[in-house]
XYZ file of C-alpha atoms in Angstrom:
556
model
C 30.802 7.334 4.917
C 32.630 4.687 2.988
C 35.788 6.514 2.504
C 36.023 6.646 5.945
C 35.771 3.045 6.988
C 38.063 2.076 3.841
C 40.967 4.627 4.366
C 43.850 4.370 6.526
C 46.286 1.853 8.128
C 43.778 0.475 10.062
C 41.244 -0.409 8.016
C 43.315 -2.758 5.980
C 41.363 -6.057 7.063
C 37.550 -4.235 5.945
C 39.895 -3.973 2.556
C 41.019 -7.035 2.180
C 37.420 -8.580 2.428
C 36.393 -5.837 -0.094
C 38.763 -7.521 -2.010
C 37.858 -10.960 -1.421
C 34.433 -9.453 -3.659
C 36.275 -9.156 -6.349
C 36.499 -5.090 -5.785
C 39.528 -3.653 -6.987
C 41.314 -0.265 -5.262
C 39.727 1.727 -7.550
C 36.077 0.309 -6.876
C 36.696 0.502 -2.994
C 38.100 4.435 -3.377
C 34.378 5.183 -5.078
C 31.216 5.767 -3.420
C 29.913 2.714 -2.413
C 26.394 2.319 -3.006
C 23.546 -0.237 -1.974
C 20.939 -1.486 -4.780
C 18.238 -3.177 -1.911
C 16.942 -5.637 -4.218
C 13.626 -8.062 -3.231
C 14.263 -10.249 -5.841
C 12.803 -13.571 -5.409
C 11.218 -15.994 -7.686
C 8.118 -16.392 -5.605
C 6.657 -13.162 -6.099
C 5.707 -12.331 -9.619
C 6.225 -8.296 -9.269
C 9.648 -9.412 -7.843
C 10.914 -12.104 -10.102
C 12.463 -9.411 -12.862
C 14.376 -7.612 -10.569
C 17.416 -8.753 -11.156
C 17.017 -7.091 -14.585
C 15.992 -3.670 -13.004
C 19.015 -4.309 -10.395
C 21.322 -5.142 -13.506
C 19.797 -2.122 -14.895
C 20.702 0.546 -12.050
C 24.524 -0.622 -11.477
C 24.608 0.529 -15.197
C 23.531 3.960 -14.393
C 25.880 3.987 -10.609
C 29.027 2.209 -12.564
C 28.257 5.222 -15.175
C 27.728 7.837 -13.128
C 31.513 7.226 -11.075
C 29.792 4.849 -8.089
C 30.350 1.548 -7.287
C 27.340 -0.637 -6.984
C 26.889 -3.553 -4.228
C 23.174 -5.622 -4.280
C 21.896 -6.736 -1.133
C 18.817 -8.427 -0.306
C 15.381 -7.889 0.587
C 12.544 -10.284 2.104
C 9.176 -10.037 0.341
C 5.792 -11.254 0.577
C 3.231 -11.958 -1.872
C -0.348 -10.413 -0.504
C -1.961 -12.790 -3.264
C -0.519 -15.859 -2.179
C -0.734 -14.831 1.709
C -4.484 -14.110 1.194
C -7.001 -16.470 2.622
C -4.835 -18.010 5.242
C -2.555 -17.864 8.427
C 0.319 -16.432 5.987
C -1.320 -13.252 5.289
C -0.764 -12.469 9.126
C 2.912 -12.362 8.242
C 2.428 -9.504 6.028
C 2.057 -6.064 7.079
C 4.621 -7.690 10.072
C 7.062 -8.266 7.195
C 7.314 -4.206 6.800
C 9.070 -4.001 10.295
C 11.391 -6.489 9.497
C 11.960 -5.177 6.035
C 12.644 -1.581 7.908
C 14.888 -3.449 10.713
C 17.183 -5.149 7.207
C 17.387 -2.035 5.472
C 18.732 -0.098 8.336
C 21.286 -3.033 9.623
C 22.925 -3.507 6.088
C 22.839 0.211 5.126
C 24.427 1.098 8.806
C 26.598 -1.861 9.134
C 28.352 -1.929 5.413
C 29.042 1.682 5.663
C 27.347 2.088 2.290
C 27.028 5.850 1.185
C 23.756 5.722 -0.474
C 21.135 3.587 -1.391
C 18.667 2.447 -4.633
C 15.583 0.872 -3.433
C 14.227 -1.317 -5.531
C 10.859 -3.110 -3.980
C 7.622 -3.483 -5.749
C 4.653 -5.095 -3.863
C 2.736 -3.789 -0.620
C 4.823 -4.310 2.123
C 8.266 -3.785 0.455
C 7.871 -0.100 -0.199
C 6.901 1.322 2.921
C 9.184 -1.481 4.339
C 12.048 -0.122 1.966
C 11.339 3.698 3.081
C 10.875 3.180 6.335
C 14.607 1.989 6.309
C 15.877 4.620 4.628
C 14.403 7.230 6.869
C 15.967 5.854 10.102
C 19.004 5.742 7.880
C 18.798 9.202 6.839
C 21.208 8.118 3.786
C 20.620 10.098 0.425
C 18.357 7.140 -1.455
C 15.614 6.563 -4.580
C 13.342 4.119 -5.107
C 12.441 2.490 -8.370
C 10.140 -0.326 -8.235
C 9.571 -2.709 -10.540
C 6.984 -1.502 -12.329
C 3.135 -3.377 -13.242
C 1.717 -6.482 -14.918
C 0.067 -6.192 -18.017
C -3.540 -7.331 -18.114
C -4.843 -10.565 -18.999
C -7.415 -10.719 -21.543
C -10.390 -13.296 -21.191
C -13.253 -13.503 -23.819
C -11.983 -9.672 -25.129
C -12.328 -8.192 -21.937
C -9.282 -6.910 -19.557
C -8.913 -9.242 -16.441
C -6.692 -9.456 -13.209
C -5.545 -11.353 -10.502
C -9.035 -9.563 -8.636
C -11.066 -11.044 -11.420
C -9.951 -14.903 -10.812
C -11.061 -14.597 -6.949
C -14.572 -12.321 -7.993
C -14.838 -15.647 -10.542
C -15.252 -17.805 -7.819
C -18.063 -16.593 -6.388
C -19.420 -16.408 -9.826
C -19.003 -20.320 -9.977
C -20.579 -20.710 -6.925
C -24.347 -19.251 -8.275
C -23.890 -20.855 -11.440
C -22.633 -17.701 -13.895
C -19.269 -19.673 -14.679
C -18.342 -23.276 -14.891
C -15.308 -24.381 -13.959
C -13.946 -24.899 -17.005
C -13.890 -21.455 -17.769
C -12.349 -20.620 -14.069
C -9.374 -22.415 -15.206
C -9.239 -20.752 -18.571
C -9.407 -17.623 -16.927
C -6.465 -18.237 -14.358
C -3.945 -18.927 -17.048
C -4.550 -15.829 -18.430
C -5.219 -13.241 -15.610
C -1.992 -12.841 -14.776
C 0.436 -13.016 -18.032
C 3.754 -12.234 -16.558
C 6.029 -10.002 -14.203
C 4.851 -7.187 -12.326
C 2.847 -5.779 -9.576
C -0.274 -6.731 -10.608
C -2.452 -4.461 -12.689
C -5.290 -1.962 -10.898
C -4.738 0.582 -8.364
C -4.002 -2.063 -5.644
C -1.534 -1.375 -2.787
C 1.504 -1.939 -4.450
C 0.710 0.146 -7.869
C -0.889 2.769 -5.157
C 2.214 2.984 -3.468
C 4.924 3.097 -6.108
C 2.464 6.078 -7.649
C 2.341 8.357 -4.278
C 5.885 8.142 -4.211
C 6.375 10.182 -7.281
C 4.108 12.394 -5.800
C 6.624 11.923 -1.879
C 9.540 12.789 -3.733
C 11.123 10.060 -3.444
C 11.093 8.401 -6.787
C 11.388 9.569 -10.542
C 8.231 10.375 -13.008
C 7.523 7.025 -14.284
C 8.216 4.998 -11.261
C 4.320 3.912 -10.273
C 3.056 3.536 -13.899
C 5.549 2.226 -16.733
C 4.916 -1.339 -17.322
C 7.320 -4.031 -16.136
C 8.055 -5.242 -19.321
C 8.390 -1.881 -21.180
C 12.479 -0.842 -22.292
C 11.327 3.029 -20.387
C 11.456 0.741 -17.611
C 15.036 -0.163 -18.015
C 15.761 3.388 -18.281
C 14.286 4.251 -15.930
C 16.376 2.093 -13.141
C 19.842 3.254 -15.161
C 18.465 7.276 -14.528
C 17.748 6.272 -10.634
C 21.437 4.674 -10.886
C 22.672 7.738 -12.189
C 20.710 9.697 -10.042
C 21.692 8.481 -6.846
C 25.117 9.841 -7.279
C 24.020 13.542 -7.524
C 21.921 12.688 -4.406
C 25.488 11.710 -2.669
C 27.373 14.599 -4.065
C 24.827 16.869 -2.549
C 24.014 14.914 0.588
C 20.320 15.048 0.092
C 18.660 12.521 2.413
C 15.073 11.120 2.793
C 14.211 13.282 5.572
C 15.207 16.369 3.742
C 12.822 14.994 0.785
C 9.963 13.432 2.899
C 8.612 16.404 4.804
C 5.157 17.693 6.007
C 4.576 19.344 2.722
C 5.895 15.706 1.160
C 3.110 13.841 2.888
C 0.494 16.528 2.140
C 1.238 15.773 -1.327
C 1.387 12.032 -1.105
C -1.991 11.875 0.543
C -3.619 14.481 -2.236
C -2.676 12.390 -4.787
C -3.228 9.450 -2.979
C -7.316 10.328 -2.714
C -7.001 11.480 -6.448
C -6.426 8.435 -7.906
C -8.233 6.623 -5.887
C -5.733 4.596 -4.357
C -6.077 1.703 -2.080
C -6.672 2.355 2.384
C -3.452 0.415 3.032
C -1.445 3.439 1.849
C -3.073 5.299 4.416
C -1.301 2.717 6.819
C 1.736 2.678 5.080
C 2.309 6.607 4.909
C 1.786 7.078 8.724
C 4.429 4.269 9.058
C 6.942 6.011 7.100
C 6.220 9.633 8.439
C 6.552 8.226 11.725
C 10.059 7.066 10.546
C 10.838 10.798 9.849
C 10.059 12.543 12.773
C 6.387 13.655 12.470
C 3.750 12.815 15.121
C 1.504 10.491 13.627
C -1.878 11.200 15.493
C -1.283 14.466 16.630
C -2.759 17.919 15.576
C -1.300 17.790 12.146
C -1.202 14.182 10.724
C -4.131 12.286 12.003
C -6.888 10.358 10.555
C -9.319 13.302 10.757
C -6.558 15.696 8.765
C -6.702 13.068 5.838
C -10.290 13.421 5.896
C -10.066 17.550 5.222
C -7.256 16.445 2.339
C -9.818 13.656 0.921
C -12.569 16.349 0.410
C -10.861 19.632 -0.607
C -9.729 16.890 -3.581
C -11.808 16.152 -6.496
C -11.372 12.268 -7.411
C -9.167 12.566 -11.186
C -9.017 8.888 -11.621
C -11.550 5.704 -11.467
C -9.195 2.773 -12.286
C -9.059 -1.058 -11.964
C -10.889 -2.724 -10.331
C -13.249 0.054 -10.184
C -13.194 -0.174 -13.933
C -11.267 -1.642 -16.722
C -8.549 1.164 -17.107
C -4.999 -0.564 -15.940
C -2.172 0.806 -14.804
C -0.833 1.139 -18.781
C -4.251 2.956 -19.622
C -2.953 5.311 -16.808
C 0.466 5.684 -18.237
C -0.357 6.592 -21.840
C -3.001 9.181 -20.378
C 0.417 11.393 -18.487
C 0.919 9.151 -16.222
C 1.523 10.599 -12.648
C 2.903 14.074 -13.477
C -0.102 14.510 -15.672
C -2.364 13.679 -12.283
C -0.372 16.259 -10.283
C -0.760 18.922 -13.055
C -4.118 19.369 -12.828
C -4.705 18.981 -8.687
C -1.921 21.950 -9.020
C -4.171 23.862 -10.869
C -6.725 24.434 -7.754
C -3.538 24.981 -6.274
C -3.793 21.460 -3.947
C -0.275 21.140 -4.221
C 2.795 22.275 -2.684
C 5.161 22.244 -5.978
C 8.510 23.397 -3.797
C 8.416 20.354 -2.555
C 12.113 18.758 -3.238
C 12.208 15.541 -4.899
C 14.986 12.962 -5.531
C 15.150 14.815 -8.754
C 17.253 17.525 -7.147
C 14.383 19.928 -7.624
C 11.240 20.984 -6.602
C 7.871 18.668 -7.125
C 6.707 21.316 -10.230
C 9.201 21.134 -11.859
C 8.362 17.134 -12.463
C 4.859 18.109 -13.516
C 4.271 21.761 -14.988
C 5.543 20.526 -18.740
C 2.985 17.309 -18.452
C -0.586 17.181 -19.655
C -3.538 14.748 -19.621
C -3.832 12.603 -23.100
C -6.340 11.073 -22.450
C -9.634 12.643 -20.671
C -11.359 9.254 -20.271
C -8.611 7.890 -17.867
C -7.458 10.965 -16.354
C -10.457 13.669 -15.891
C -9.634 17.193 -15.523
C -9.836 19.476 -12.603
C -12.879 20.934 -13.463
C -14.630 17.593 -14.730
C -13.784 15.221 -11.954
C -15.220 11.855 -11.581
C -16.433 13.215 -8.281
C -15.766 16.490 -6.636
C -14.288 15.129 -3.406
C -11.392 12.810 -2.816
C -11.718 8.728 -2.947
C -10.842 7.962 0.385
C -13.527 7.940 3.698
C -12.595 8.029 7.283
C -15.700 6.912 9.111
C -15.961 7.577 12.778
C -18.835 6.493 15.512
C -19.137 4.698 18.592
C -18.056 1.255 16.084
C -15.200 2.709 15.855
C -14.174 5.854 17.529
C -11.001 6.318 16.639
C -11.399 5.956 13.114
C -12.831 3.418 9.930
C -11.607 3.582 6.151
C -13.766 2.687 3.172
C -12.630 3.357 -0.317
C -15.673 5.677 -1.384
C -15.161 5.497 -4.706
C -15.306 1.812 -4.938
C -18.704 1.961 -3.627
C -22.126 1.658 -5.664
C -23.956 4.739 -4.911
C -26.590 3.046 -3.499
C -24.278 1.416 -0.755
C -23.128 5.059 0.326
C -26.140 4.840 3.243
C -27.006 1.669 4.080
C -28.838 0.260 7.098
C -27.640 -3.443 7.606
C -28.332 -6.640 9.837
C -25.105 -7.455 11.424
C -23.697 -11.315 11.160
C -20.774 -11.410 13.082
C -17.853 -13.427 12.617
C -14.657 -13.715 14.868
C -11.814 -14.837 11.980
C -12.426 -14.672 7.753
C -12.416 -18.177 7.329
C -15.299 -18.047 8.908
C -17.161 -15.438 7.258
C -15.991 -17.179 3.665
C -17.799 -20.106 4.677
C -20.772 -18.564 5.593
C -20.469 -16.138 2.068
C -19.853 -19.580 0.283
C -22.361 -21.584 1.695
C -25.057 -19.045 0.851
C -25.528 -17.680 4.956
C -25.467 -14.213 3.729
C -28.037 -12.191 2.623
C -29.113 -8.815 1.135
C -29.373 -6.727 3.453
C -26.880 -8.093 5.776
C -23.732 -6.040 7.172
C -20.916 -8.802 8.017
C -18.631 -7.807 10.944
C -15.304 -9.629 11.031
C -13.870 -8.920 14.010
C -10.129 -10.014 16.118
C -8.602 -9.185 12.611
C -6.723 -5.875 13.489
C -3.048 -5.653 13.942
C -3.113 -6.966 17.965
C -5.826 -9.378 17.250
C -4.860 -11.445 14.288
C -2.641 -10.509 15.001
C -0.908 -8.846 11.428
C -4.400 -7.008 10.644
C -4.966 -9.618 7.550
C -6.113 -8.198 4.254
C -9.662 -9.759 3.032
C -9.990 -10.153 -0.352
C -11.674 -13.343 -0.497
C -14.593 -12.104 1.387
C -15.533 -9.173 -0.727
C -14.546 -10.945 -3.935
C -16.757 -13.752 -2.862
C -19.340 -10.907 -2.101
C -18.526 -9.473 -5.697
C -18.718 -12.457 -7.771
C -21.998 -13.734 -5.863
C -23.845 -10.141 -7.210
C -24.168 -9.168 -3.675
C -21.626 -6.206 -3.620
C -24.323 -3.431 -3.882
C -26.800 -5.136 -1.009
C -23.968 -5.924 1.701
C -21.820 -4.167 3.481
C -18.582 -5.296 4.668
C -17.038 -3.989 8.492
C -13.474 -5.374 9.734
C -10.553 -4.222 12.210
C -8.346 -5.750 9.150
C -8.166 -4.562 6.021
C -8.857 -4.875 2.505
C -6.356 -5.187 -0.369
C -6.357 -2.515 -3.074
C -8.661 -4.714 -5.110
C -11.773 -4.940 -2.764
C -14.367 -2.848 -4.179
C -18.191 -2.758 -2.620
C -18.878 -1.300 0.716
C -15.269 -2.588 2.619
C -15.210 -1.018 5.204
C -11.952 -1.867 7.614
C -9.339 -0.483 9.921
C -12.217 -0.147 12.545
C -10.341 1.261 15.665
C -9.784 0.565 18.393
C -9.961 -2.916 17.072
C -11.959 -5.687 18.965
C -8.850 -7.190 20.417
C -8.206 -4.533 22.400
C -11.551 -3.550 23.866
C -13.007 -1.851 20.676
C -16.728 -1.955 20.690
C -16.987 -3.863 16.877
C -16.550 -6.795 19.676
C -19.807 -6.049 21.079
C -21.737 -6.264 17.784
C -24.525 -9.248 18.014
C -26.112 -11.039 15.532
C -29.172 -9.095 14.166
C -28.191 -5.489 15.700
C -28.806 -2.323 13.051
C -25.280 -1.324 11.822
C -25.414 2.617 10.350
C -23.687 3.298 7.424
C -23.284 7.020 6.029
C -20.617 7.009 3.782
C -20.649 10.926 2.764
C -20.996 12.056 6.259
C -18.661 9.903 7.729
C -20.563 8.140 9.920
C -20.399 4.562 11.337
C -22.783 3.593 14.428
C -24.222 0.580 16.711
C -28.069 1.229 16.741
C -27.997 0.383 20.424
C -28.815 1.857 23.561
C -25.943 3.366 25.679
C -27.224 1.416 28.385
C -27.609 -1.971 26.491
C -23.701 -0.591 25.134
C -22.676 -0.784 28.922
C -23.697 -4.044 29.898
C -22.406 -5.667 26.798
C -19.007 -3.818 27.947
C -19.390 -5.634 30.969
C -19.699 -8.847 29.792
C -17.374 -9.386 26.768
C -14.211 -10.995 27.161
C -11.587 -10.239 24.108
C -10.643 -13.586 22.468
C -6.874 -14.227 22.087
C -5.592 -15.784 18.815
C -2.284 -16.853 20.559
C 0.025 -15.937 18.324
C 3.229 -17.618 18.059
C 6.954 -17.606 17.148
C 7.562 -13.529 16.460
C 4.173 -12.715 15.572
C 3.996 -12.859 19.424
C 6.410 -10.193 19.807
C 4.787 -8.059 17.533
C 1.386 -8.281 18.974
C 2.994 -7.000 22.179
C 4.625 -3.841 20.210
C 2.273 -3.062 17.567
C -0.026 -0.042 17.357
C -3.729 0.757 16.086
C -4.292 0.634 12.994
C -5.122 4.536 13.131
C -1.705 5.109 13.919
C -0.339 3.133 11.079
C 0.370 -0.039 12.805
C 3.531 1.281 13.696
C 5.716 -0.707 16.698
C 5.918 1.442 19.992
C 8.978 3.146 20.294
């Protein structure tokens, strides 16, 4: 692509600003590639990148390419959370999409490194590069190390879980600030299977980045060499013209979404892979990639992995156990896998995994000793939501999996935190916050101040939590979001009243109103959705976006 808006008579101006780069003839003559960099020194799983960047012109300038870094917005969920910021988040992933394809398309470039690492950034990233259809690889930036507090591993999840603990009295605030300065102890995407780790592990599994790329630690030197291999790498993709869409197929997402339920990996992935198979062609919400198709992937899949915050194996714990490949060797062994699969690495999905093996049974169960013989992931359906609810099974207490709860009903979190804070909440109690989804929020807001808050308090296994947001890969208890169709746009989770009987049945998939049809009706007839007015774009995109079943993708 590159030669051909460089070459020639004509193109002598486009030349001369080449030049103006500091890009000699030789440089311009070579393939010119793009290193999409979200560098930033607000984010801390973005604030290293400039090493990893440094890291994969190596490997391009090595391999016979010549690099160019461009830029990437990105958010940080942790900093948006618990405000009107975190409605600019999942948003962000369109206009991450819309930057990738304008500077990939408009520079001429002739492939592309992605190099994201938080929640938004790599669908964001991927989405681009499928419209693009430009042979690309991802390598993220890899995760934090944990924090340790009074010999124990801790996170960015345990500082908000300590605040409700310092609201009943089990920490004093002393301690709280002991604990934040050493929860988070550097660079990285921080440390459990949350969204970003999630993410940057399922797409080993998509094909689309290198063994290695979800689980070796930001700091580590594999790291390093890791981003010089995808540098490298990139040029074989260009010299065979292998493009995402020839990567991220059917079979791809399949595969994704096996491994995805495996390891128990956070709902928003579920979000974020619809997004980006939408992006290559397949019919999110039809026959073959729907909600209810997850649900037969989620329990023909034995859960392999029970990590942080579910328990205090990391990300690192992960790694040393076999890491990813070691994951996808054993779900290959009941063959759950398609292994032809083509990867990034020029060949097939197998061949990434058949020479790996678990080290370490405690982190990584086998096949035939799962942590539980169906997949993580729920999709709960019922006249609350009939088009579809996710809850994290396996970050549920067993004696949350049915539950019978009180509903208190809340139209925004803020004010469902001050009701958790001030002690409004009981056991017993399911709390319904409701105008969160993707129209309504509008930006479907993650909640992990609620079901921290719930956490820390010791109420996790006596409440249930029900949302048209979402949670961030850190909730654990019974979260239960993505209720669609969301209450904005005439889903019935707005008709929910203080005091009704909400039905929870976790294994069977079941999520009900214990109401009469008829008393259903005249509630129908009587609610009027509440508008959040949204302004400056977040106005636009509450006009485009989609349910939250379909990915909150923007209508085409």
């Amino acid at each position: 692509m590159s030669k051909e808006f460089f070459n020639g008579l004509e193109r002598a101006p486009q030349r001369a600003l080449m030049k103006a780069l500091g890009l000699s003839d030789e440089e311009i003559s070579k393939p010119l590639i793009a290193i999409v960099s979200a560098k930033s020194e607000i984010v801390p799983g973005h604030i290293h990148l400039d090493r990893i960047t440094d890291a994969v012109k190596a490997g391009v300038y090595a391999a016979g390419g010549t690099p160019v870094v461009i830029p990437s917005i990105g958010i940080c969920d942790g900093l948006a959370m618990g405000h009107a910021g975190m409605r600019y988040s999942l948003p962000s992933r369109e206009l991450i999409a819309d930057s990738v394809e304008s500077m990939l398309t408009a520079h001429a470039f002739d492939g592309a490194v992605l190099v994201p690492n938080c929640d938004k950034i790599v669908p964001g990233m991927l989405m681009g590069a499928a419209r693009v259809n430009l042979p690309s690889i991802l390598v993220s930036g890899g995760p934090m190390e944990s924090g340790v507090f009074k010999g124990k591993k801790v996170s960015f999840s345990t500082t908000y879980e300590a605040v409700g603990k310092v609201k009943i009295g089990e920490m004093n605030l002393d301690e709280l600030e002991k604990l934040e300065c050493v929860a988070c102890p550097g660079c990285g995407s921080c440390c459990g299977m949350y969204t970003a780790n999630s993410l940057n592990c399922v797409a080993e599994a998509l094909g689309m980045a290198l063994p290695g790329n979800g689980t070796i630690l930001a700091t580590s030197s594999e790291r390093i060499r890791l981003a010089k291999k995808a540098g490298e790498q990139i040029m074989k993709l260009v010299a065979d013209s292998l493009t995402p869409r020839m990567i991220m197929t059917k079979a791809a997402f399949k595969n994704a979404f096996t491994l995805d339920t495996a390891i128990g990996a956070s709902t928003n992935t579920v979000l974020h892979l619809f997004a980006i198979a939408a992006e290559c062609g397949i019919d999110v919400g039809g026959k073959e990639f729907n909600l209810a198709s997850l649900q037969k992937i989620s329990d023909a899949t034995p859960t392999l992995c029970k990590l942080s915050p579910s328990s205090s194996y990391d990300m690192n714990d992960l790694h040393l156990a076999g890491g990813i490949s070691a994951v996808l060797h054993e779900l290959d062994k009941k063959a759950l896998l398609d292994g032809s699969a083509m990867t990034v690495a020029n060949r097939p999905l197998k061949d990434s995994y058949k020479r790996a093996h678990v080290l370490d049974e405690n982190v990584i169960h086998k096949i035939d000793n799962p942590v539980s013989p169906v997949g993580a992931l729920s999709v709960l359906t019922g006249n609350l939501a009939e088009n579809g609810a996710l809850v994290k099974r396996s970050g549920v207490d067993e004696s949350m999996l049915h539950f019978v709860g009180k509903a208190k009903c809340f139209d925004c979190e803020e004010e469902a935190v001050n009701a958790i804070m001030n002690g409004l909440i009981e056991k017993g109690d399911a709390v319904v916050i409701r105008y969160e989804g993707p129209v309504g929020g509008p930006g479907m807001r993650e909640m992990l101040s609620p079901t921290s808050a719930l956490v820390g308090m010791g109420l996790d296994k006596d409440v249930a939590l029900i949302t048209d947001g979402r949670f961030s890969g850190a909730t654990r208890g019974a979260a239960i979001g993505h209720v669609s169709p969301e209450a904005a746009v005439g889903g019935k989770i707005a008709l929910v009243k203080d005091g009704d009987k909400i039905q929870i049945d976790i294994p069977n998939g079941k999520l009900s109103l214990d109401i009469s049809n008829k008393e259903m009706n005249s509630r129908l007839k009587k609610v009027h959705p509440r508008d959040n007015n949204p302004t400056g774009w977040l106005k636009r995109y509450s006009h485009l976006v989609t349910s939250a079943d379909k990915g909150a993708i923007l209508k085409k």
